[in-house]
């Protein structure tokens, strides 16, 4: 497994949730980390919490905005790995009530944004490096009703990575697909009802509970470090796909 000491890793979405967990784990393994997100305040708080002894930099950028994405990679300079965990709560209305503006905004932020990250990352990404994007359980167990858009978008990442892994080789491209993870996104989606949702799901899935970001981070680290992994989707969901 490759050593991450001294490697520069850009984590888009690193100011919160799964991305914050990846940034913390990468720092523990000696990497230099650039975290990116839209909110300056969230980045500042995350930089302080990560306490990376000069090895953490925050850059404000919206991955749905190409000028921002271009500037992000210019400011970050040459780097070794890109990890994209950024995302926002998906549309969840029944299909007959779909708000098309919200759907476009979601697809822009997640899928078009991933294409823009790849487009601009290749210019300064080390050829021995990799890209990791984030999919999710909704492609395997879509919420009913209202799960069609998030399921389609999450599902598309597996094929995005397979094609990019061929096109960009020797740069490696992989996907992590988590089950439910206790992150700030859930506070936004269900608020105080989060505990009840998690308890209920915990009784159903083989792992018996919902994951923490720290438990998901090792899947990203494995893909960063194993130089024989490319074009692959790793599921880390406590068996949630089985029920
Ligand atoms: N949590 C789960 O149960 C779960 C399960 C499966 C898959 N996922 C997927 O994993 C991804 C991360 O989820 P999470 O739970 O870690 O969410 P989170 O805690 O809300 O974190 C999302 C991060 O992405 C950033 N972000 C959002 N939109 C962005 C944009 N357009 N450009 C740049 N940064 C952006 C946020 O910062 P700003 O708001 O400041 O931009 C934040 O740092 C999402 O795509 C989600 O669908 C999550």
Short mmCIF file of C-alpha atoms and ligand atoms in Angstrom, two decimals:
data_model
loop_
_atom_site.label_atom_id
_atom_site.label_comp_id
_atom_site.label_asym_id
_atom_site.label_seq_id
_atom_site.Cartn_x
_atom_site.Cartn_y
_atom_site.Cartn_z
CA UNK A 1 0.00 0.00 0.00
CA UNK A 2 1.33 3.43 -0.93
CA UNK A 3 2.34 5.75 1.87
CA UNK A 4 0.31 8.97 2.07
CA UNK A 5 3.01 10.92 3.93
CA UNK A 6 3.72 14.14 2.07
CA UNK A 7 0.99 13.53 -0.53
CA UNK A 8 -1.38 16.40 -1.27
CA UNK A 9 -5.06 15.39 -1.23
CA UNK A 10 -7.89 17.73 -2.24
CA UNK A 11 -11.15 16.85 -0.48
CA UNK A 12 -14.11 18.64 -2.05
CA UNK A 13 -16.75 18.48 0.69
CA UNK A 14 -14.08 18.22 3.40
CA UNK A 15 -15.68 20.80 5.69
CA UNK A 16 -18.39 18.40 6.89
CA UNK A 17 -19.60 14.82 7.24
CA UNK A 18 -17.94 12.07 5.21
CA UNK A 19 -15.40 14.45 3.65
CA UNK A 20 -14.35 15.76 7.05
CA UNK A 21 -13.77 12.16 8.15
CA UNK A 22 -11.61 11.52 5.07
CA UNK A 23 -9.61 14.71 5.66
CA UNK A 24 -8.99 13.73 9.31
CA UNK A 25 -7.89 10.20 8.35
CA UNK A 26 -5.61 11.47 5.57
CA UNK A 27 -3.96 13.91 8.00
CA UNK A 28 -3.43 11.09 10.50
CA UNK A 29 -1.63 9.24 7.72
CA UNK A 30 0.74 12.13 7.09
CA UNK A 31 -0.91 13.73 4.06
CA UNK A 32 -1.29 17.42 3.31
CA UNK A 33 -4.99 18.22 2.86
CA UNK A 34 -6.87 20.90 0.96
CA UNK A 35 -10.55 21.04 1.93
CA UNK A 36 -13.04 22.79 -0.35
CA UNK A 37 -16.66 23.82 0.08
CA UNK A 38 -18.96 26.78 -0.53
CA UNK A 39 -19.09 28.23 2.97
CA UNK A 40 -16.08 30.16 4.29
CA UNK A 41 -17.36 29.79 7.86
CA UNK A 42 -17.72 26.01 7.62
CA UNK A 43 -14.20 25.75 6.16
CA UNK A 44 -12.73 27.87 8.97
CA UNK A 45 -14.41 25.77 11.67
CA UNK A 46 -13.30 22.55 9.97
CA UNK A 47 -9.69 23.76 9.60
CA UNK A 48 -9.63 24.50 13.33
CA UNK A 49 -11.19 21.14 14.27
CA UNK A 50 -8.80 19.25 11.98
CA UNK A 51 -5.87 20.96 13.69
CA UNK A 52 -3.48 19.73 11.01
CA UNK A 53 -0.29 21.46 12.18
CA UNK A 54 0.01 23.55 9.02
CA UNK A 55 -1.04 20.69 6.74
CA UNK A 56 -4.65 21.85 6.15
CA UNK A 57 -5.77 24.59 3.75
CA UNK A 58 -9.36 25.63 3.09
CA UNK A 59 -10.38 26.93 -0.34
CA UNK A 60 -13.85 28.31 -0.98
CA UNK A 61 -15.29 26.84 -4.17
CA UNK A 62 -18.68 25.71 -5.49
CA UNK A 63 -18.21 22.58 -7.59
CA UNK A 64 -21.30 23.52 -9.60
CA UNK A 65 -19.49 26.64 -10.84
CA UNK A 66 -16.76 26.08 -13.45
CA UNK A 67 -14.89 29.30 -12.69
CA UNK A 68 -14.70 28.23 -9.03
CA UNK A 69 -13.51 24.74 -9.96
CA UNK A 70 -10.81 26.13 -12.25
CA UNK A 71 -9.64 28.53 -9.52
CA UNK A 72 -9.66 25.76 -6.90
CA UNK A 73 -7.10 23.71 -8.80
CA UNK A 74 -5.00 26.76 -9.68
CA UNK A 75 -4.85 27.80 -6.02
CA UNK A 76 -4.18 24.26 -4.79
CA UNK A 77 -1.30 23.70 -7.25
CA UNK A 78 0.15 20.29 -8.15
CA UNK A 79 -1.47 17.49 -6.15
CA UNK A 80 -1.69 13.72 -5.78
CA UNK A 81 -5.32 12.74 -5.14
CA UNK A 82 -8.80 14.19 -5.54
CA UNK A 83 -11.60 13.04 -3.22
CA UNK A 84 -15.09 14.39 -3.92
CA UNK A 85 -17.69 13.84 -1.20
CA UNK A 86 -19.64 17.08 -1.71
CA UNK A 87 -23.37 16.85 -2.08
CA UNK A 88 -26.64 18.36 -0.91
CA UNK A 89 -29.98 16.79 0.14
CA UNK A 90 -31.61 15.26 -2.96
CA UNK A 91 -35.06 15.92 -4.40
CA UNK A 92 -37.58 13.58 -2.76
CA UNK A 93 -40.99 14.53 -4.12
CA UNK A 94 -43.10 11.90 -5.90
CA UNK A 95 -42.27 12.03 -9.62
CA UNK A 96 -45.59 13.68 -10.54
CA UNK A 97 -44.71 16.62 -8.32
CA UNK A 98 -41.09 17.00 -9.42
CA UNK A 99 -39.65 20.51 -9.12
CA UNK A 100 -37.42 20.63 -12.21
CA UNK A 101 -35.37 23.60 -10.97
CA UNK A 102 -34.46 21.65 -7.84
CA UNK A 103 -33.60 18.57 -9.92
CA UNK A 104 -31.31 20.63 -12.18
CA UNK A 105 -29.65 22.23 -9.17
CA UNK A 106 -29.05 18.80 -7.59
CA UNK A 107 -27.66 17.26 -10.81
CA UNK A 108 -25.44 20.33 -11.33
CA UNK A 109 -24.04 20.10 -7.81
CA UNK A 110 -23.37 16.37 -7.86
CA UNK A 111 -22.93 14.94 -11.36
CA UNK A 112 -22.06 17.92 -13.58
CA UNK A 113 -19.87 19.10 -10.72
CA UNK A 114 -18.00 15.77 -10.74
CA UNK A 115 -17.38 16.11 -14.48
CA UNK A 116 -16.02 19.64 -13.93
CA UNK A 117 -13.78 18.45 -11.10
CA UNK A 118 -12.35 15.72 -13.33
CA UNK A 119 -11.91 18.14 -16.25
CA UNK A 120 -9.89 20.64 -14.25
CA UNK A 121 -8.15 18.15 -11.94
CA UNK A 122 -6.37 16.32 -14.78
CA UNK A 123 -4.30 19.41 -15.52
CA UNK A 124 -2.41 19.33 -12.22
CA UNK A 125 -3.04 15.83 -10.82
CA UNK A 126 0.05 13.61 -10.52
CA UNK A 127 -0.04 10.70 -13.02
CA UNK A 128 0.57 8.30 -10.16
CA UNK A 129 -2.46 9.67 -8.32
CA UNK A 130 -6.18 9.01 -8.22
CA UNK A 131 -9.68 10.42 -8.09
CA UNK A 132 -12.45 9.14 -5.82
CA UNK A 133 -16.10 10.19 -6.15
CA UNK A 134 -18.98 9.42 -3.80
CA UNK A 135 -22.12 7.50 -4.70
CA UNK A 136 -24.50 6.00 -2.12
CA UNK A 137 -27.06 3.46 -0.94
CA UNK A 138 -29.91 5.31 -2.67
CA UNK A 139 -28.92 3.69 -5.97
CA UNK A 140 -29.46 0.24 -4.44
CA UNK A 141 -32.33 0.99 -2.08
CA UNK A 142 -34.11 4.02 -3.55
CA UNK A 143 -36.48 5.88 -1.24
CA UNK A 144 -40.10 5.29 -2.31
CA UNK A 145 -41.63 7.53 -3.43
CA UNK A 146 -39.26 10.26 -4.62
CA UNK A 147 -36.04 8.28 -5.09
CA UNK A 148 -35.73 8.24 -8.87
CA UNK A 149 -33.45 11.25 -9.34
CA UNK A 150 -31.03 10.49 -6.52
CA UNK A 151 -30.95 6.83 -7.53
CA UNK A 152 -30.12 7.70 -11.15
CA UNK A 153 -27.44 10.18 -10.18
CA UNK A 154 -25.80 7.92 -7.56
CA UNK A 155 -25.96 4.94 -9.93
CA UNK A 156 -24.26 6.85 -12.73
CA UNK A 157 -21.01 7.20 -10.75
CA UNK A 158 -20.06 3.53 -11.17
CA UNK A 159 -20.03 3.95 -14.95
CA UNK A 160 -18.45 7.40 -14.79
CA UNK A 161 -15.50 5.86 -12.93
CA UNK A 162 -15.18 2.86 -15.26
CA UNK A 163 -14.95 5.08 -18.35
CA UNK A 164 -12.64 7.63 -16.71
CA UNK A 165 -10.35 4.89 -15.38
CA UNK A 166 -9.75 3.81 -18.98
CA UNK A 167 -9.39 7.32 -20.36
CA UNK A 168 -7.13 8.71 -17.63
CA UNK A 169 -4.92 5.66 -16.93
CA UNK A 170 -2.48 5.46 -15.22
CA UNK A 171 -4.46 7.87 -13.03
CA UNK A 172 -6.87 5.68 -11.06
CA UNK A 173 -10.57 6.50 -10.68
CA UNK A 174 -12.82 4.86 -8.08
CA UNK A 175 -16.10 5.26 -6.22
CA UNK A 176 -17.14 4.84 -2.59
CA UNK A 177 -20.78 4.01 -2.00
CA UNK A 178 -21.73 4.45 1.67
CA UNK A 179 -24.88 3.36 3.44
CA UNK A 180 -26.41 5.76 5.94
CA UNK A 181 -23.79 7.80 7.81
CA UNK A 182 -24.47 10.10 10.77
CA UNK A 183 -23.54 13.48 9.26
CA UNK A 184 -24.73 17.08 9.24
CA UNK A 185 -26.68 16.34 6.04
CA UNK A 186 -29.20 14.36 8.07
CA UNK A 187 -29.79 17.32 10.40
CA UNK A 188 -30.76 19.28 7.31
CA UNK A 189 -33.00 16.52 5.90
CA UNK A 190 -34.89 15.31 8.99
CA UNK A 191 -33.76 17.55 11.88
CA UNK A 192 -34.61 16.23 15.34
CA UNK A 193 -36.25 13.12 13.86
CA UNK A 194 -32.72 11.88 12.98
CA UNK A 195 -32.35 9.78 16.13
CA UNK A 196 -35.59 7.91 15.47
CA UNK A 197 -34.67 7.29 11.81
CA UNK A 198 -31.26 5.95 12.79
CA UNK A 199 -32.61 3.72 15.56
CA UNK A 200 -35.16 2.24 13.19
CA UNK A 201 -32.59 1.60 10.42
CA UNK A 202 -30.15 0.23 13.02
CA UNK A 203 -32.63 -2.51 13.95
CA UNK A 204 -32.89 -3.54 10.28
CA UNK A 205 -29.31 -3.68 9.03
CA UNK A 206 -26.77 -6.41 9.85
CA UNK A 207 -24.31 -3.94 11.42
CA UNK A 208 -27.03 -3.02 13.94
CA UNK A 209 -26.43 0.72 13.72
CA UNK A 210 -25.62 3.66 11.45
CA UNK A 211 -21.99 4.41 10.54
CA UNK A 212 -19.90 7.34 11.71
CA UNK A 213 -17.77 9.28 9.17
CA UNK A 214 -14.65 7.82 10.82
CA UNK A 215 -15.87 4.32 9.91
CA UNK A 216 -16.36 5.26 6.26
CA UNK A 217 -13.01 7.05 5.84
CA UNK A 218 -10.93 3.80 5.67
CA UNK A 219 -12.71 2.84 2.42
CA UNK A 220 -11.39 6.06 0.85
CA UNK A 221 -7.94 5.51 2.33
CA UNK A 222 -7.83 2.00 0.92
CA UNK A 223 -8.59 3.32 -2.58
CA UNK A 224 -6.03 6.10 -2.19
CA UNK A 225 -3.33 3.69 -1.10
CA UNK A 226 -3.92 0.53 -3.15
CA UNK A 227 -2.32 1.25 -6.51
CA UNK A 228 -3.99 -1.75 -8.16
CA UNK A 229 -7.54 -0.48 -7.58
CA UNK A 230 -9.16 1.40 -10.46
CA UNK A 231 -12.58 1.61 -12.12
CA UNK A 232 -14.11 0.10 -8.98
CA UNK A 233 -17.04 0.88 -6.69
CA UNK A 234 -16.58 -0.03 -3.02
CA UNK A 235 -19.73 -0.46 -0.93
CA UNK A 236 -19.47 0.27 2.78
CA UNK A 237 -22.95 0.08 4.24
CA UNK A 238 -23.08 -2.32 7.20
CA UNK A 239 -25.08 -4.71 5.02
CA UNK A 240 -27.78 -2.15 4.23
CA UNK A 241 -27.98 -3.36 0.63
CA UNK A 242 -28.98 -6.81 1.89
CA UNK A 243 -32.19 -5.74 3.60
N1 LIG B 1 -24.69 10.85 5.01
C1 LIG B 1 -25.19 9.76 4.44
O1 LIG B 1 -25.97 8.99 5.05
C2 LIG B 1 -24.82 9.45 3.03
C3 LIG B 1 -25.06 8.15 2.54
C4 LIG B 1 -24.73 7.85 1.24
C5 LIG B 1 -24.20 8.83 0.41
N2 LIG B 1 -24.00 10.08 0.89
C6 LIG B 1 -23.46 11.09 -0.01
O2 LIG B 1 -22.23 11.53 0.46
C7 LIG B 1 -22.05 12.91 0.12
C8 LIG B 1 -21.61 13.67 1.37
O3 LIG B 1 -22.64 13.59 2.31
P1 LIG B 1 -22.43 14.06 3.81
O4 LIG B 1 -23.43 13.30 4.60
O5 LIG B 1 -21.00 14.02 4.16
O6 LIG B 1 -22.94 15.58 3.70
P2 LIG B 1 -22.59 16.88 4.56
O7 LIG B 1 -22.21 16.52 5.95
O8 LIG B 1 -23.73 17.81 4.35
O9 LIG B 1 -21.28 17.46 3.82
C9 LIG B 1 -21.38 17.93 2.52
C10 LIG B 1 -20.11 18.70 2.20
O10 LIG B 1 -20.14 19.06 0.83
C11 LIG B 1 -19.97 20.49 0.70
N3 LIG B 1 -20.70 20.89 -0.50
C12 LIG B 1 -22.01 20.73 -0.76
N4 LIG B 1 -22.30 21.21 -1.99
C13 LIG B 1 -21.13 21.68 -2.51
C14 LIG B 1 -20.79 22.29 -3.73
N5 LIG B 1 -21.70 22.53 -4.70
N6 LIG B 1 -19.51 22.63 -3.94
C15 LIG B 1 -18.56 22.41 -2.99
N7 LIG B 1 -18.84 21.82 -1.81
C16 LIG B 1 -20.12 21.47 -1.57
C17 LIG B 1 -20.49 21.04 2.01
O11 LIG B 1 -19.98 22.32 2.34
P3 LIG B 1 -20.77 23.67 1.89
O12 LIG B 1 -22.20 23.47 2.29
O13 LIG B 1 -20.07 24.75 2.61
O14 LIG B 1 -20.60 23.76 0.42
C18 LIG B 1 -19.96 20.00 2.98
O15 LIG B 1 -18.58 20.20 3.22
C19 LIG B 1 -23.37 13.40 -0.46
O16 LIG B 1 -23.29 13.44 -1.85
C20 LIG B 1 -24.35 12.33 -0.04
O17 LIG B 1 -25.39 12.18 -0.94
C21 LIG B 1 -24.27 10.42 2.17
#
